Amino acid sequence: QLYYQVLNFGMIVSSALMIWKGLMVATGSESPIVVVLSGSMEPAFHRGDLLFLTNRIEDPIRVGEIVVFRIEGREIPIVHRVLKIHEKQNGDIKFLTKGDNNAVDDRGLYKQGQHWLEKKDVVGRARGFVPYIGIVTILMNDYPKFKYAVLFLLGLFVLVHRE
Amino acid sequence: LRKNVEDFTGPRERSDLGFVTFDITADILKEKCIFDWNVKQLFLYLSAEYSTKNNALNQVVLWDKIILRGDNPRLFLKDMKSKYFFFDDGNGLKGNRNVTLTLSWNVVPNAGILPLVTGSGHVSVPFPDTYETTKSY
């Protein structure tokens, strides 16, 4: 009985992992779904909105697009809009971003001495979104007790359900 | 959708800085009822696209505006100055005859896909061969 439960649990976890990895391959992004963490893109996106990204190399970066990028050395991805691009013949591109709700562009956010972003900083391009759903992730982050409660309940549910 | 522009370049230490003034007349509702049930807002932006010796492709957003559902969909903007500095990465604006201005918009739905649409029609702005030294902006 216990063996069966453990196997079942393992199946669920590995299916979820497969779906996630499959999404990563299909979209070309290491993080195909992100949660909006700040209000810098309001009124389009609010904290807690979920964004679906693609990061296909064939898609050129153009102004007006909403990109999710990481600043070198920082973990938190930022969701802003491309304001300027300068692209060379060979495809090398450098670009500047700005949050819709911010008064100034992002140069102040970049690394010391860094004036532009490059392709390697991009996690993906926002192609679609669903509002509010990501709020659960933010809650879990801000209130660790909530996270443990959720995990505990999930575990309980899986175990009890198998009886 | 119609744009009229006037322009001149200003000297800056190492990079060309362009000044563009423009008019925009737009009637958004005409574009096949763009504000359908799933549209929350439109992010409009005017961008300049051009090539230079340094870079094969340059795109710079000069101006943008957010139009929320329920806002007046008609735009009558005259003598607008660009919101953002039109810096080139180098000196590619001087004498550049082929700077194209296009109006585009990002449709933000209540939920779903985020399309980027480019308006039909664009305006070409030729930049002069000399720098202006004391034009007030």
Short mmCIF file of C-alpha atoms in Angstrom, two decimals:
data_model
loop_
_atom_site.label_atom_id
_atom_site.label_comp_id
_atom_site.label_asym_id
_atom_site.label_seq_id
_atom_site.Cartn_x
_atom_site.Cartn_y
_atom_site.Cartn_z
CA GLN A 1 0.00 0.00 0.00
CA LEU A 2 2.68 2.45 1.03
CA TYR A 3 4.76 1.45 -1.96
CA TYR A 4 1.83 2.30 -4.22
CA GLN A 5 1.36 5.71 -2.59
CA VAL A 6 4.99 6.59 -2.96
CA LEU A 7 4.97 5.51 -6.60
CA ASN A 8 1.86 7.54 -7.25
CA PHE A 9 3.37 10.62 -5.66
CA GLY A 10 6.51 10.12 -7.69
CA MET A 11 4.43 9.90 -10.87
CA ILE A 12 2.71 13.19 -10.13
CA VAL A 13 5.97 14.98 -9.42
CA SER A 14 7.71 13.64 -12.50
CA SER A 15 4.76 14.48 -14.76
CA ALA A 16 4.79 18.02 -13.48
CA LEU A 17 8.52 18.18 -14.09
CA MET A 18 8.11 16.81 -17.62
CA ILE A 19 5.48 19.39 -18.45
CA TRP A 20 7.68 22.17 -17.12
CA LYS A 21 10.75 20.96 -18.99
CA GLY A 22 8.68 20.46 -22.11
CA LEU A 23 7.49 24.06 -21.87
CA MET A 24 11.06 25.19 -21.49
CA VAL A 25 12.04 23.44 -24.70
CA ALA A 26 8.97 24.54 -26.64
CA THR A 27 9.39 28.19 -25.77
CA GLY A 28 13.17 28.27 -25.70
CA SER A 29 13.10 30.07 -22.39
CA GLU A 30 14.61 28.87 -19.13
CA SER A 31 11.63 30.31 -17.33
CA PRO A 32 8.60 30.18 -19.60
CA ILE A 33 6.17 31.37 -16.94
CA VAL A 34 6.96 34.29 -14.65
CA VAL A 35 5.06 36.24 -12.05
CA VAL A 36 5.03 40.03 -12.20
CA LEU A 37 6.63 41.24 -8.99
CA SER A 38 6.37 45.01 -9.17
CA GLY A 39 4.01 47.71 -10.30
CA SER A 40 6.41 49.16 -12.84
CA MET A 41 4.30 48.04 -15.80
CA GLU A 42 0.96 49.28 -14.59
CA PRO A 43 -1.73 49.68 -15.73
CA ALA A 44 -0.97 46.81 -18.10
CA PHE A 45 0.38 44.36 -15.53
CA HIS A 46 0.03 44.29 -11.77
CA ARG A 47 1.83 42.39 -9.05
CA GLY A 48 0.67 38.82 -9.20
CA ASP A 49 -0.06 38.60 -12.92
CA LEU A 50 1.30 35.56 -14.71
CA LEU A 51 3.23 36.03 -17.96
CA PHE A 52 3.89 33.43 -20.66
CA LEU A 53 7.20 33.87 -22.41
CA THR A 54 9.00 32.64 -25.49
CA ASN A 55 12.65 33.10 -26.19
CA ARG A 56 13.16 31.92 -29.72
CA ILE A 57 16.41 33.11 -31.22
CA GLU A 58 14.77 33.65 -34.61
CA ASP A 59 12.51 36.31 -33.07
CA PRO A 60 14.41 39.56 -33.29
CA ILE A 61 14.20 42.00 -30.39
CA ARG A 62 12.27 45.07 -31.49
CA VAL A 63 11.09 48.20 -29.73
CA GLY A 64 7.72 48.02 -28.07
CA GLU A 65 8.14 44.41 -27.08
CA ILE A 66 7.81 43.42 -23.46
CA VAL A 67 10.93 41.56 -22.37
CA VAL A 68 11.80 39.75 -19.19
CA PHE A 69 15.46 40.10 -18.38
CA ARG A 70 17.96 39.53 -15.60
CA ILE A 71 20.68 41.93 -14.66
CA GLU A 72 24.04 40.22 -14.39
CA GLY A 73 24.55 39.01 -10.88
CA ARG A 74 20.96 39.49 -9.82
CA GLU A 75 18.41 36.75 -9.53
CA ILE A 76 15.18 38.67 -9.86
CA PRO A 77 13.80 38.92 -13.39
CA ILE A 78 12.45 42.28 -14.50
CA VAL A 79 9.54 42.79 -16.86
CA HIS A 80 9.80 45.99 -18.91
CA ARG A 81 9.37 47.31 -22.44
CA VAL A 82 12.11 47.81 -25.03
CA LEU A 83 12.70 51.49 -25.67
CA LYS A 84 15.71 51.58 -28.00
CA ILE A 85 17.70 49.07 -30.01
CA HIS A 86 20.94 49.31 -31.94
CA GLU A 87 21.64 46.20 -33.96
CA LYS A 88 24.73 45.45 -35.98
CA GLN A 89 24.91 43.68 -39.31
CA ASN A 90 25.95 40.43 -37.68
CA GLY A 91 22.98 40.36 -35.34
CA ASP A 92 24.71 41.69 -32.22
CA ILE A 93 22.16 43.84 -30.51
CA LYS A 94 22.15 46.20 -27.57
CA PHE A 95 18.95 47.61 -26.19
CA LEU A 96 17.48 49.83 -23.51
CA THR A 97 14.35 49.14 -21.48
CA LYS A 98 11.86 51.09 -19.42
CA GLY A 99 8.88 50.24 -17.29
CA ASP A 100 5.64 51.75 -18.54
CA ASN A 101 4.92 53.12 -15.10
CA ASN A 102 8.43 54.47 -14.48
CA ALA A 103 9.38 58.03 -15.31
CA VAL A 104 12.89 57.15 -16.46
CA ASP A 105 14.51 54.31 -18.37
CA ASP A 106 16.24 51.40 -16.69
CA ARG A 107 19.84 52.58 -16.95
CA GLY A 108 19.76 53.19 -13.22
CA LEU A 109 18.91 49.55 -12.63
CA TYR A 110 21.65 48.06 -14.75
CA LYS A 111 25.01 47.06 -13.37
CA GLN A 112 27.51 49.76 -12.56
CA GLY A 113 28.92 50.95 -15.88
CA GLN A 114 26.45 48.97 -17.93
CA HIS A 115 24.47 51.12 -20.37
CA TRP A 116 22.72 48.50 -22.47
CA LEU A 117 21.21 45.06 -22.25
CA GLU A 118 22.18 42.25 -24.58
CA LYS A 119 20.55 39.10 -25.85
CA LYS A 120 22.18 37.04 -23.15
CA ASP A 121 20.36 39.01 -20.46
CA VAL A 122 16.95 38.12 -21.86
CA VAL A 123 14.89 35.39 -20.24
CA GLY A 124 12.07 35.73 -22.74
CA ARG A 125 9.53 37.89 -24.54
CA ALA A 126 6.02 38.23 -23.06
CA ARG A 127 3.52 36.72 -25.47
CA GLY A 128 0.46 36.30 -23.28
CA PHE A 129 -0.69 36.74 -19.74
CA VAL A 130 -3.28 35.83 -17.15
CA PRO A 131 -4.06 38.27 -14.35
CA TYR A 132 -3.95 37.61 -10.58
CA ILE A 133 -3.05 33.89 -10.64
CA GLY A 134 0.56 34.45 -9.66
CA ILE A 135 -0.47 36.08 -6.40
CA VAL A 136 -0.13 32.67 -4.77
CA THR A 137 3.62 32.66 -5.48
CA ILE A 138 4.03 36.13 -4.04
CA LEU A 139 2.08 35.18 -0.93
CA MET A 140 4.21 32.09 -0.48
CA ASN A 141 7.33 34.21 -0.78
CA ASP A 142 6.27 36.96 1.57
CA TYR A 143 4.70 34.73 4.16
CA PRO A 144 6.77 31.57 4.54
CA LYS A 145 4.29 30.21 7.05
CA PHE A 146 1.73 30.27 4.25
CA LYS A 147 4.09 28.31 2.01
CA TYR A 148 4.60 25.59 4.61
CA ALA A 149 0.86 25.44 5.23
CA VAL A 150 0.20 24.97 1.52
CA LEU A 151 2.87 22.28 1.17
CA PHE A 152 1.64 20.54 4.29
CA LEU A 153 -1.95 20.55 3.07
CA LEU A 154 -0.88 19.29 -0.36
CA GLY A 155 1.07 16.44 1.18
CA LEU A 156 -1.82 15.60 3.46
CA PHE A 157 -4.23 15.64 0.55
CA VAL A 158 -2.16 13.27 -1.53
CA LEU A 159 -1.73 10.82 1.35
CA VAL A 160 -5.32 10.89 2.54
CA HIS A 161 -6.71 10.66 -0.96
CA ARG A 162 -5.08 7.35 -1.57
CA GLU A 163 -6.94 5.49 1.20
CA LEU B 1 -3.36 57.76 -39.21
CA ARG B 2 -1.28 60.70 -40.26
CA LYS B 3 1.94 62.27 -39.11
CA ASN B 4 3.74 65.49 -39.99
CA VAL B 5 7.20 66.14 -38.77
CA GLU B 6 9.92 68.72 -38.55
CA ASP B 7 13.44 67.94 -37.46
CA PHE B 8 16.95 69.07 -36.80
CA THR B 9 20.01 67.56 -35.24
CA GLY B 10 21.80 68.95 -32.24
CA PRO B 11 25.46 68.38 -31.43
CA ARG B 12 26.41 66.33 -28.42
CA GLU B 13 29.88 65.23 -27.49
CA ARG B 14 30.01 61.89 -29.10
CA SER B 15 26.57 60.91 -30.30
CA ASP B 16 24.09 62.62 -32.53
CA LEU B 17 20.98 63.86 -30.82
CA GLY B 18 17.95 64.36 -32.98
CA PHE B 19 15.00 66.61 -32.30
CA VAL B 20 11.73 65.82 -33.93
CA THR B 21 8.42 67.57 -33.56
CA PHE B 22 5.33 65.90 -34.91
CA ASP B 23 1.58 65.92 -35.27
CA ILE B 24 -0.52 62.83 -34.95
CA THR B 25 -4.09 62.49 -36.08
CA ALA B 26 -5.55 59.12 -35.29
CA ASP B 27 -8.96 57.64 -35.14
CA ILE B 28 -8.47 54.35 -33.41
CA LEU B 29 -12.01 53.10 -33.53
CA LYS B 30 -11.78 52.97 -37.29
CA GLU B 31 -9.19 50.21 -37.08
CA LYS B 32 -11.76 47.41 -37.13
CA CYS B 33 -13.11 48.00 -33.63
CA ILE B 34 -9.85 47.40 -31.82
CA PHE B 35 -11.40 47.78 -28.38
CA ASP B 36 -13.24 44.49 -28.25
CA TRP B 37 -14.49 42.81 -25.05
CA ASN B 38 -11.06 41.49 -24.14
CA VAL B 39 -9.01 44.66 -24.55
CA LYS B 40 -7.88 46.42 -21.37
CA GLN B 41 -5.64 49.05 -22.90
CA LEU B 42 -3.53 50.04 -25.88
CA PHE B 43 0.09 51.03 -25.54
CA LEU B 44 0.79 53.40 -28.41
CA TYR B 45 4.29 54.34 -29.42
CA LEU B 46 5.97 56.34 -32.14
CA SER B 47 9.30 54.86 -33.15
CA ALA B 48 12.02 55.98 -35.50
CA GLU B 49 13.85 53.35 -37.51
CA TYR B 50 17.01 53.92 -39.50
CA SER B 51 20.37 52.48 -40.53
CA THR B 52 23.79 53.90 -39.86
CA LYS B 53 27.38 53.05 -40.58
CA ASN B 54 27.80 51.72 -37.04
CA ASN B 55 24.61 49.75 -36.81
CA ALA B 56 22.56 48.01 -39.49
CA LEU B 57 19.32 48.61 -37.63
CA ASN B 58 18.37 51.21 -35.06
CA GLN B 59 15.00 51.70 -33.50
CA VAL B 60 14.24 54.43 -31.01
CA VAL B 61 10.91 55.08 -29.34
CA LEU B 62 10.28 58.82 -29.45
CA TRP B 63 6.96 58.98 -27.71
CA ASP B 64 4.40 56.70 -26.15
CA LYS B 65 0.96 56.88 -24.65
CA ILE B 66 -1.34 54.54 -22.82
CA ILE B 67 -4.96 54.50 -23.94
CA LEU B 68 -7.26 52.83 -21.49
CA ARG B 69 -10.56 51.25 -22.31
CA GLY B 70 -13.07 54.05 -22.18
CA ASP B 71 -10.61 56.84 -23.04
CA ASN B 72 -11.30 59.08 -25.99
CA PRO B 73 -10.12 57.06 -28.97
CA ARG B 74 -9.40 60.05 -31.18
CA LEU B 75 -6.00 61.66 -31.05
CA PHE B 76 -5.33 65.19 -32.23
CA LEU B 77 -1.79 65.93 -31.21
CA LYS B 78 0.02 68.93 -32.61
CA ASP B 79 3.56 70.14 -32.23
CA MET B 80 4.47 67.32 -29.93
CA LYS B 81 8.04 67.03 -28.79
CA SER B 82 9.57 63.62 -28.36
CA LYS B 83 9.27 62.22 -24.86
CA TYR B 84 12.61 60.48 -24.95
CA PHE B 85 16.00 61.66 -26.08
CA PHE B 86 16.67 60.60 -29.63
CA PHE B 87 20.32 59.67 -29.23
CA ASP B 88 22.08 57.72 -31.90
CA ASP B 89 24.80 55.25 -31.05
CA GLY B 90 27.37 57.33 -32.86
CA ASN B 91 26.96 59.98 -35.50
CA GLY B 92 24.51 58.33 -37.80
CA LEU B 93 21.78 60.94 -37.76
CA LYS B 94 23.66 63.67 -39.55
CA GLY B 95 22.67 63.65 -43.18
CA ASN B 96 20.61 60.51 -42.76
CA ARG B 97 17.89 60.73 -45.36
CA ASN B 98 16.11 57.60 -44.42
CA VAL B 99 14.73 57.84 -40.93
CA THR B 100 11.27 56.30 -40.86
CA LEU B 101 8.71 57.10 -38.22
CA THR B 102 6.02 54.51 -37.55
CA LEU B 103 3.16 54.40 -35.11
CA SER B 104 2.64 51.03 -33.47
CA TRP B 105 0.67 49.67 -30.56
CA ASN B 106 0.63 46.84 -28.10
CA VAL B 107 -2.83 45.47 -27.37
CA VAL B 108 -3.09 44.48 -23.71
CA PRO B 109 -6.01 42.11 -23.16
CA ASN B 110 -7.79 41.32 -19.91
CA ALA B 111 -6.23 37.91 -20.34
CA GLY B 112 -4.59 36.20 -23.27
CA ILE B 113 -2.16 36.96 -26.06
CA LEU B 114 -0.24 40.24 -26.27
CA PRO B 115 -0.02 41.26 -29.91
CA LEU B 116 2.13 44.03 -31.29
CA VAL B 117 0.60 45.82 -34.25
CA THR B 118 2.29 48.24 -36.59
CA GLY B 119 0.16 50.97 -38.06
CA SER B 120 -0.06 51.15 -41.80
CA GLY B 121 1.64 54.14 -43.27
CA HIS B 122 4.83 55.71 -42.11
CA VAL B 123 6.65 58.96 -42.57
CA SER B 124 10.21 59.39 -43.74
CA VAL B 125 12.19 62.12 -42.06
CA PRO B 126 15.41 63.30 -43.67
CA PHE B 127 17.91 64.75 -41.22
CA PRO B 128 19.96 67.76 -42.27
CA ASP B 129 23.66 67.58 -43.05
CA THR B 130 24.68 70.11 -40.47
CA TYR B 131 24.32 70.47 -36.76
CA GLU B 132 22.19 73.18 -35.24
CA THR B 133 23.97 75.05 -32.52
CA THR B 134 21.43 77.26 -30.92
CA LYS B 135 17.94 76.13 -31.74
CA SER B 136 15.73 76.34 -28.70
CA TYR B 137 13.75 73.22 -28.02
#
